[in-house]
Coordinates of C-alpha atoms in Angstrom, one line a residue:
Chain S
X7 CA 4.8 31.6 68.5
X8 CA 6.0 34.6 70.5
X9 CA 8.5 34.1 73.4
X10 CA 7.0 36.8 75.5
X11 CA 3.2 38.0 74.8
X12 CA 1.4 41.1 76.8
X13 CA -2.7 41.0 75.9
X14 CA -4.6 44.2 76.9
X15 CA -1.9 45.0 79.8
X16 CA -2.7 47.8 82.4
X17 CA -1.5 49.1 85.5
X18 CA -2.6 51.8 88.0
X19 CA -1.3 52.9 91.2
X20 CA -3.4 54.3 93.7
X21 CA -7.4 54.0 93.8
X22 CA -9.9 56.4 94.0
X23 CA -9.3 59.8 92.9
X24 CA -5.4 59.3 93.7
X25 CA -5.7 56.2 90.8
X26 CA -2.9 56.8 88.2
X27 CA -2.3 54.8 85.2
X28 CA 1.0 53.8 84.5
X29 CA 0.2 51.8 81.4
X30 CA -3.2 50.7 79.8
X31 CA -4.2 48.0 77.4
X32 CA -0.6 47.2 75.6
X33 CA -0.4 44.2 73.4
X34 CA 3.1 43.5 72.9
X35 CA 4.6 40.2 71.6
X36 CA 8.3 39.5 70.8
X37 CA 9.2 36.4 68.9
X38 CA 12.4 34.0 69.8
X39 CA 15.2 35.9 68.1
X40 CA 13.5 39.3 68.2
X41 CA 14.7 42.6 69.2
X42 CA 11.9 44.9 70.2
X43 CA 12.3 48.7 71.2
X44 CA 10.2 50.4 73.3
X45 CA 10.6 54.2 73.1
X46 CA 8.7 56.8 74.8
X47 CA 9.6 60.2 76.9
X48 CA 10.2 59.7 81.1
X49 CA 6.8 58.8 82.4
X50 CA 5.6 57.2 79.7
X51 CA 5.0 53.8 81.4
X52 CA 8.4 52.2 79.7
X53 CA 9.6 50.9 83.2
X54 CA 6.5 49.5 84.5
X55 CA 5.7 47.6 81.0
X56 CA 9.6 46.0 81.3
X57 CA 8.8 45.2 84.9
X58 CA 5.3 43.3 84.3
X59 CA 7.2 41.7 81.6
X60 CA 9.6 40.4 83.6
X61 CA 7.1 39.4 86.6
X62 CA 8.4 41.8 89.0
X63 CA 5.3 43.2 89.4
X64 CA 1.6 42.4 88.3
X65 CA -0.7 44.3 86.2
X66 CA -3.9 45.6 87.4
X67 CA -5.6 43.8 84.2
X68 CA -4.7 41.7 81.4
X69 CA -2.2 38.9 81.1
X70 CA 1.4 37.7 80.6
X71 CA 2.8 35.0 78.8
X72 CA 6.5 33.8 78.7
X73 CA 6.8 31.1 76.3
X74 CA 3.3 30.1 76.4
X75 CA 2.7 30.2 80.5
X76 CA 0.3 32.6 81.8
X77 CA 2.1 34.7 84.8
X78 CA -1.3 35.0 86.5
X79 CA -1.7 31.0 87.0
X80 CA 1.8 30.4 88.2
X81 CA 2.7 30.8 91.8
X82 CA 5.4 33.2 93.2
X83 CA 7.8 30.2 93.8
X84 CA 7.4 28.8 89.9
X85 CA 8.1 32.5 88.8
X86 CA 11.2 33.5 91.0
X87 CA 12.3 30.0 89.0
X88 CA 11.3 31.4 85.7
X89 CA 13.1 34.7 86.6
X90 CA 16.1 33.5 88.0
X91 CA 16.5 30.7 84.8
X92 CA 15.0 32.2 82.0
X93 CA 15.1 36.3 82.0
X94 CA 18.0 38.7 82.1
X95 CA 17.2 41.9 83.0
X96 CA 20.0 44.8 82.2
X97 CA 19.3 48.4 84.4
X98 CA 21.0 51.6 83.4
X99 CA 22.9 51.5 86.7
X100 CA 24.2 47.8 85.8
X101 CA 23.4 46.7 89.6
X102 CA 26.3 44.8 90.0
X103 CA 27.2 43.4 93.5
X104 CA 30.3 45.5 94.7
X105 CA 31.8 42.8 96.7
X106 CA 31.7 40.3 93.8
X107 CA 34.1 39.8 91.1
X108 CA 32.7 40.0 87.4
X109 CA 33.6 36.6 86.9
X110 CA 31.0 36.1 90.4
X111 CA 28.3 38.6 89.6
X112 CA 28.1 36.8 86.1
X113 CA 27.7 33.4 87.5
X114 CA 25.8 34.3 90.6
X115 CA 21.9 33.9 89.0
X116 CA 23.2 30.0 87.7
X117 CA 24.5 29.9 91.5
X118 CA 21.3 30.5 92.8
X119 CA 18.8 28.0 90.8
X120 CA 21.3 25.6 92.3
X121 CA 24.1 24.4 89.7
X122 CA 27.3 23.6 91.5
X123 CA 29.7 26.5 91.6
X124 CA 32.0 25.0 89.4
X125 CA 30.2 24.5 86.8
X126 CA 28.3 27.9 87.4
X127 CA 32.0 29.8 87.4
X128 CA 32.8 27.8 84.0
X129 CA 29.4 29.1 82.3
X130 CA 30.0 32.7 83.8
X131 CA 33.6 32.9 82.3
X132 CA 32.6 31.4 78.9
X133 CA 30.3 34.2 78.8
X134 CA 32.8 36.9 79.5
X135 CA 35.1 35.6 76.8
X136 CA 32.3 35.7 74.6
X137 CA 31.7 39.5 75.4
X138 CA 36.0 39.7 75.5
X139 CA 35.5 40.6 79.4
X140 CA 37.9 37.7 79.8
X141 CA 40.7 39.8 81.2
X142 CA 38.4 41.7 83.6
X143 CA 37.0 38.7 85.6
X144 CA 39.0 38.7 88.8
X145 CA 38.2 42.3 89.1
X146 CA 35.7 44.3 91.3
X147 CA 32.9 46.6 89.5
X148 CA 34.8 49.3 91.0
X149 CA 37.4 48.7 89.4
X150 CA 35.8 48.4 85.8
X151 CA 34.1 51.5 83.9
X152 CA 31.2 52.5 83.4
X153 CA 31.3 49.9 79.7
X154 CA 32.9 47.3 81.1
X155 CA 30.5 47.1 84.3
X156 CA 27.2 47.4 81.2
X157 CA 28.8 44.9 79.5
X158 CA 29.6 42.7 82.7
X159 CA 25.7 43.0 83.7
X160 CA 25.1 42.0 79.8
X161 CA 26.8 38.8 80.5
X162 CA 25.2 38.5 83.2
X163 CA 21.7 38.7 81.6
X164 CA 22.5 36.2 78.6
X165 CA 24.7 33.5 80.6
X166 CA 23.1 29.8 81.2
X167 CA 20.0 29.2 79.0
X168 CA 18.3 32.9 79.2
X169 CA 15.5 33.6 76.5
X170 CA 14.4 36.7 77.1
X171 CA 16.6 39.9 77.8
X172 CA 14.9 42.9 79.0
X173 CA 16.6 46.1 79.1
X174 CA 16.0 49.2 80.9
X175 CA 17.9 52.5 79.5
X176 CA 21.3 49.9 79.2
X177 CA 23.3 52.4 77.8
X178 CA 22.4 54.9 80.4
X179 CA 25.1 57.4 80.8
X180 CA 27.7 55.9 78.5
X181 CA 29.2 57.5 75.7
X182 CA 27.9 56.2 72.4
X183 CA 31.0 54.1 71.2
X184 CA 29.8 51.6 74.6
X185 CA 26.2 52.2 73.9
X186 CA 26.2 50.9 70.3
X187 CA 28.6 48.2 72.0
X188 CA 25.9 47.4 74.6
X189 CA 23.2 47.0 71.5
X190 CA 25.4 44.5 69.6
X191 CA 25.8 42.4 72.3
X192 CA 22.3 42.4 72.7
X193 CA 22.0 42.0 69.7
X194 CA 24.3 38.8 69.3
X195 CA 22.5 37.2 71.9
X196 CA 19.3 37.8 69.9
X197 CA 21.0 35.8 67.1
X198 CA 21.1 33.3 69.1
X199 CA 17.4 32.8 69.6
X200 CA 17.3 35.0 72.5
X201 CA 13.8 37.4 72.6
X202 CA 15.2 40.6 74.4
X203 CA 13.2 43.9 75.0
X204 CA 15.3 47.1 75.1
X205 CA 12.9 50.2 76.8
X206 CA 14.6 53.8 75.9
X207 CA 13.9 57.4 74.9
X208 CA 17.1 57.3 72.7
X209 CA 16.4 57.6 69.1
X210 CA 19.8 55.7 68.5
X211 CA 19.8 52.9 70.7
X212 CA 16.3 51.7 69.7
X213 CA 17.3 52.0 66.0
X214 CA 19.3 49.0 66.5
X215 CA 15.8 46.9 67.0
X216 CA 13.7 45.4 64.1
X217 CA 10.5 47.1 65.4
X218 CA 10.3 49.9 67.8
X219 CA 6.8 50.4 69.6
X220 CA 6.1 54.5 71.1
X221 CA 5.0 54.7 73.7
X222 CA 2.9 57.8 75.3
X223 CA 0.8 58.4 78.2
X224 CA 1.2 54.4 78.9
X225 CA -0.1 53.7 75.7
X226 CA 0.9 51.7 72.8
X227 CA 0.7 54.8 69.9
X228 CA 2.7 53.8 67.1
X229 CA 5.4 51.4 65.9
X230 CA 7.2 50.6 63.0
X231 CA 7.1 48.9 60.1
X232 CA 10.0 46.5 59.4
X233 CA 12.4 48.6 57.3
X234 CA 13.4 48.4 53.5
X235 CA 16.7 46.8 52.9
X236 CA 19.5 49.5 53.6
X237 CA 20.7 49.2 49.9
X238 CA 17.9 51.5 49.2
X239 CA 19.7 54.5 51.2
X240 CA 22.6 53.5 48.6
X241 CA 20.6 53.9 45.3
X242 CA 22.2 55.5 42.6
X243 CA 20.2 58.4 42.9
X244 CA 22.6 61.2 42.6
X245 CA 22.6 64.1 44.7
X246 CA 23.4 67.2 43.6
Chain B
X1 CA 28.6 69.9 50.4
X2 CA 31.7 70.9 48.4
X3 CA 32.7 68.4 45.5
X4 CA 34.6 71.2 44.2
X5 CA 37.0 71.2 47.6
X6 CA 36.5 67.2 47.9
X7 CA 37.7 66.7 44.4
X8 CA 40.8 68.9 45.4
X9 CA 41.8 67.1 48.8
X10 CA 42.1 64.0 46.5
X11 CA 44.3 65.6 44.1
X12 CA 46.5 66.4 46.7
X13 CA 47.1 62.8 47.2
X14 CA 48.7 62.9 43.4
X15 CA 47.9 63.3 39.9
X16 CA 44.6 61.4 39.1
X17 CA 42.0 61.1 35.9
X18 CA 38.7 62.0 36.2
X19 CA 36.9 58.5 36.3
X20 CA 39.4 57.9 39.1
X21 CA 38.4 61.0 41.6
X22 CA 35.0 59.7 40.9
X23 CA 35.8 56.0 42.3
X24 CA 38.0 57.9 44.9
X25 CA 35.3 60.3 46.0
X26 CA 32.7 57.4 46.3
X27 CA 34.9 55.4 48.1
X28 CA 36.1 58.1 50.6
X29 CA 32.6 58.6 51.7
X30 CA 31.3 55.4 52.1
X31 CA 29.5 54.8 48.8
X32 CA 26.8 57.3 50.4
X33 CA 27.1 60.2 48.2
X34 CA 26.7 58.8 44.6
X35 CA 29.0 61.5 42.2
X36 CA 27.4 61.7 38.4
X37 CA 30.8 61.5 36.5
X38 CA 29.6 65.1 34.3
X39 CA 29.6 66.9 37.4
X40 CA 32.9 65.4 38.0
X41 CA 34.2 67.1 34.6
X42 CA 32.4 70.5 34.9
X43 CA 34.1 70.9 38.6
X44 CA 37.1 69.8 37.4
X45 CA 37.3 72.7 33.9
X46 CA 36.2 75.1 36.8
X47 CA 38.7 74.2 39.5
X48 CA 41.0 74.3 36.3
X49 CA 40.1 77.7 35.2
X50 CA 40.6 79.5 38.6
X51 CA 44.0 78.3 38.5
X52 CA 43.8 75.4 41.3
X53 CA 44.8 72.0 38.9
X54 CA 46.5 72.1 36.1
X55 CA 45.5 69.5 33.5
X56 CA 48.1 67.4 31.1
X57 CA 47.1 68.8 27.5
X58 CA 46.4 65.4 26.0
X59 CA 43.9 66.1 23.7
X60 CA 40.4 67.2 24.1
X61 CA 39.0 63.9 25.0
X62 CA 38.1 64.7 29.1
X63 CA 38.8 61.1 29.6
X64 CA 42.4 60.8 28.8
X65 CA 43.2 64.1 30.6
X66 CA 45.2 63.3 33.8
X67 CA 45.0 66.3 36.7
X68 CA 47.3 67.2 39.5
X69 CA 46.6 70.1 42.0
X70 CA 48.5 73.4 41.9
X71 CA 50.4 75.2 44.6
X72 CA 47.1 77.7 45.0
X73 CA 45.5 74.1 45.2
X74 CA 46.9 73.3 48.0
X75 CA 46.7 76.0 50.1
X76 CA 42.4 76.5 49.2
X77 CA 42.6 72.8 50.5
X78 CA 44.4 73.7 53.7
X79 CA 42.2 76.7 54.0
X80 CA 38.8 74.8 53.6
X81 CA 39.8 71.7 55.8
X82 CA 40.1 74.9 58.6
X83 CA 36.9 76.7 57.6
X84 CA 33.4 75.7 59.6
X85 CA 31.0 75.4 57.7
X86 CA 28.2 78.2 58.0
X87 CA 26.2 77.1 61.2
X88 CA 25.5 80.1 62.6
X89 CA 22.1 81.0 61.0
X90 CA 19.1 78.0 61.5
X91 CA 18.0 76.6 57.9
X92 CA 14.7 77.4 57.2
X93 CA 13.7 74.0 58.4
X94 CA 10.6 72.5 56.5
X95 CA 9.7 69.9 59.8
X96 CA 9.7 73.4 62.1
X97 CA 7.1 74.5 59.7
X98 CA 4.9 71.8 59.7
X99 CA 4.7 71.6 63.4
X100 CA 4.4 75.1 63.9
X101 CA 1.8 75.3 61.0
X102 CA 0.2 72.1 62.6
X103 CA -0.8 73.7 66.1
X104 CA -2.7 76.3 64.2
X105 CA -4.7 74.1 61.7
X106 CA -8.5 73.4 63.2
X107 CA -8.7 69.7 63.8
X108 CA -4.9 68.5 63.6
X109 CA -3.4 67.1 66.8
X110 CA -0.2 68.5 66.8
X111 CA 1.3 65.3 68.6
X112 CA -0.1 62.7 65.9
X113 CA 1.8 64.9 63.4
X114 CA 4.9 64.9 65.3
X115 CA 4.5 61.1 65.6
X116 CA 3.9 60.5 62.1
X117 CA 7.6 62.4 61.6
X118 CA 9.0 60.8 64.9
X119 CA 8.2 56.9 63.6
X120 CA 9.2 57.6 60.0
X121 CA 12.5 59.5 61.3
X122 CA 13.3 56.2 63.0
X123 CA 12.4 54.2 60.5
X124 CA 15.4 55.9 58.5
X125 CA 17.9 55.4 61.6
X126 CA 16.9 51.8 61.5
X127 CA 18.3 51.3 58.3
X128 CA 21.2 53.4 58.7
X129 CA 22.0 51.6 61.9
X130 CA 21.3 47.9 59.9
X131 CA 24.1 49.6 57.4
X132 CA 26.3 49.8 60.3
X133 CA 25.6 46.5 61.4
X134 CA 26.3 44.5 58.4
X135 CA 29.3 46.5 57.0
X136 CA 30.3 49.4 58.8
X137 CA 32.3 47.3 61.9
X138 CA 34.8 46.4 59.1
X139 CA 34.7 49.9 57.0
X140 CA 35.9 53.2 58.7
X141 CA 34.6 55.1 56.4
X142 CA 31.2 53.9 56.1
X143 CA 31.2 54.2 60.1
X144 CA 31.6 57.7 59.9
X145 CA 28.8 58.5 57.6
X146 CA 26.9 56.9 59.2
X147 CA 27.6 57.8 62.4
X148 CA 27.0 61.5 61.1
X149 CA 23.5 60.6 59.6
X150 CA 22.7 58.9 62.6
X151 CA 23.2 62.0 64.9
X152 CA 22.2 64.5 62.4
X153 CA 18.3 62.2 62.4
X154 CA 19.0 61.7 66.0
X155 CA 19.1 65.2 66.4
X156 CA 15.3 65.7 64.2
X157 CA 14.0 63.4 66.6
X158 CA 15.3 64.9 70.2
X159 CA 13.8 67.9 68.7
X160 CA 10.0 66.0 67.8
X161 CA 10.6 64.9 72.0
X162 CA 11.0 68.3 73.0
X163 CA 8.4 70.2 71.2
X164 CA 5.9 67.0 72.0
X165 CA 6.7 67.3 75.6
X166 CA 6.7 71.3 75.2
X167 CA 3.5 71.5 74.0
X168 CA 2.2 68.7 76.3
X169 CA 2.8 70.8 79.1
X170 CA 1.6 74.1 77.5
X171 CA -1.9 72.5 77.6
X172 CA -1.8 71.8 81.1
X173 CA -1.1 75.4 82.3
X174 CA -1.0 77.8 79.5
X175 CA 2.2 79.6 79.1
X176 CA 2.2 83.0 81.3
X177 CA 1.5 86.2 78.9
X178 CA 4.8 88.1 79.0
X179 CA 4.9 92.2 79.8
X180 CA 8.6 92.2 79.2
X181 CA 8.7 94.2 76.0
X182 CA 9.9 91.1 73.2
X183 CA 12.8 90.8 72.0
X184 CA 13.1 91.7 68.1
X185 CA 13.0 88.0 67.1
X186 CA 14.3 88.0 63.2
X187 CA 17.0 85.6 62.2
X188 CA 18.6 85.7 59.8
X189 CA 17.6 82.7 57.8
X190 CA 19.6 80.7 55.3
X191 CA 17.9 79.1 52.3

């Protein structure tokens, strides 16, 4: 069963004549272990559909359902608990806390749903070793650069027991060598039976995901069909 | 691409034989570009008549013939490594044509046609990038292709984004008639 299901999703903004549709009727599901890309030009609705996913925000219609719990029937207590346990959420600008180590910003969100500290540090730096952030732990995101502080808020979205990753633009303004580093850790997590949703309008970063959904005029246009085997780019088809 | 120059940069490494430089030149690129060992031998005579390897005279069985580069060799290599390629003039692009073909047929959206080349453009990244995943972290040379392919497709698709988002907005407020006599638009186009 999917981890994270949207049925007939919209949201608008405004009423009246000022009404405007930020995204209408999508039906997305992402299965434990999945990674989904959802591609589509500025405007197209991307942000709003990874914020409804996440319960930020609600949709006008439709429903939500993180591993089989509809959003709409739980109250804003039970979701700041499913938030803060279950989903990582990775911006463009990483959103680290300035006065926090990486080692701190990592294990903050375990801090927060109330494990001790201790235990919450231990998780954080396991996490960062993982992701060979080890050696950056004691310092401050000013210190870090623009990779390290993606892959710091990475490890941030995948420490404790997270199942579901959603990511807005996370390689934002990085060069492509810590963008296609950004994707494999999300990818890695993924492995691990994590469901993550990456939102971009990069060609190369969504490539990295089994299926990538377009998105246009907050609409669900197009997606793709799981790709051949790569061997077949390799056939012995000789060019001349 | 050049197999002719290719074929030569090996040879500068040393003498090789021609099953060899195939092995070599598949390897050197990743196993991407497949070489048929013929074309191989007919590069090789060529390169041999315009005085660029030199072959040991064993016989006239191709197989057994070792080649190693000459001093002229070696300097068309140097030359070539420095030369861009030709870039200046746009290919006539087939995609270009479509969509611009596209806007004038009655009855075709334009932006369903650029989808239909936008998903299947992806499609190809996505295994180019699974290539990457699986192998090319612990193969340079692979990495590079593919790296290249992905930018080069990357590039297609940027393209699709722009013209989709072009055109989008040309519906909403038609593009202002120009009085500015035009410019004499001809390229020169390469085939």
């Amino acid at each position: 069963m999917s981890f994270l299901e949207l049925r007939q999703v919209s949201k608008a903004y405004g009423v009246g004549p000022t009404e405007v549709h930020a995204i209408s009727d999508v039906e997305l599901s992402v299965d434990r272990g999945a990674l989904v890309a959802v591609m589509g030009p500025s405007g197209s609705g991307k942000s709003t559909l990874l914020t409804i996913a996440g319960s930020l925000e609600e949709p006008t219609r439709g429903e939500v359902m993180i591993d089989g719990q509809t959003l709409s029937k739980m109250s804003r207590r039970e979701k700041a608990r499913l938030r803060r346990r279950s989903i990582g959420f990775v911006f463009q600008d990483f959103n680290l806390l300035a006065g926090l180590t990486a080692a701190e910003n990592v294990s903050l969100p375990l801090e927060l749903d109330g494990i001790p500290a201790r235990r919450a540090r231990a998780a954080g730096m396991e996490v960062l070793e993982e992701l060979g952030l080890a050696d950056r732990a004691s310092h401050y995101p000013d210190e870090l650069s623009g990779g390290e502080r993606q892959r710091v808020s990475i490890a941030r979205a995948v420490v404790g027991e997270r199942q579901l990753v959603l990511a807005d633009e996370p390689s934002g303004a990085l060069d492509s060598t810590n963008g296609e580093a950004v994707m494999r850790m999300i990818l890695a997590a993924c492995k691990r039976g994590v469901a993550a949703v990456v939102v971009t309008h990069d060609a190369q970063l969504a490539s990295w995901a089994e299926r990538v959904v377009f998105l246009r005029d907050g609409r669900v246009v197009d997606q793709t069909v799981p790709p051949p085997s790569p061997e077949s780019l390799l056939e012995p088809t000789t060019r001349q | 691409m050049s197999v002719r120059h290719a074929l030569l940069a090996l040879l500068s490494e040393g003498p090789k034989y021609g099953l060899q430089l195939r092995q070599e030149f598949e390897a050197s690129t990743g196993e991407v570009w497949p070489l048929n060992i013929g074309q191989v031998y007919t590069t090789l005579q060529r390169l041999e008549r315009d005085g660029l390897v030199e072959s040991d005279d064993s016989g006239d069985d191709e197989r057994q013939k070792g080649f190693r580069i000459t001093a002229a060799g070696d300097r068309e290599v140097a030359q070539w490594l420095r030369t861009p390629p030709d870039l200046t003039s746009p290919p006539r692009d087939e995609l270009v044509i479509k969509v611009l073909s596209a806007m004038r047929v009655p009855g075709v959206d334009v932006h369903e046609v650029i989808q239909v080349h936008r998903r299947y453009l992806v499609e190809l990244m996505q295994q180019w990038t699974r290539l990457k995943e699986d192998e090319a972290e612990f193969d340079l040379t692979l990495a590079l292709v593919v790296d290249a392919e992905l930018f080069r497709l990357d590039s297609v698709v940027r393209w699709l984004d722009a013209a989709d988002g072009r055109l989008k907005r040309a519906s909403v407020e038609p593009p202002v008639v120009s009085t500015v006599p035009r410019l004499r638009r001809r390229m020169v186009v390469r085939r």
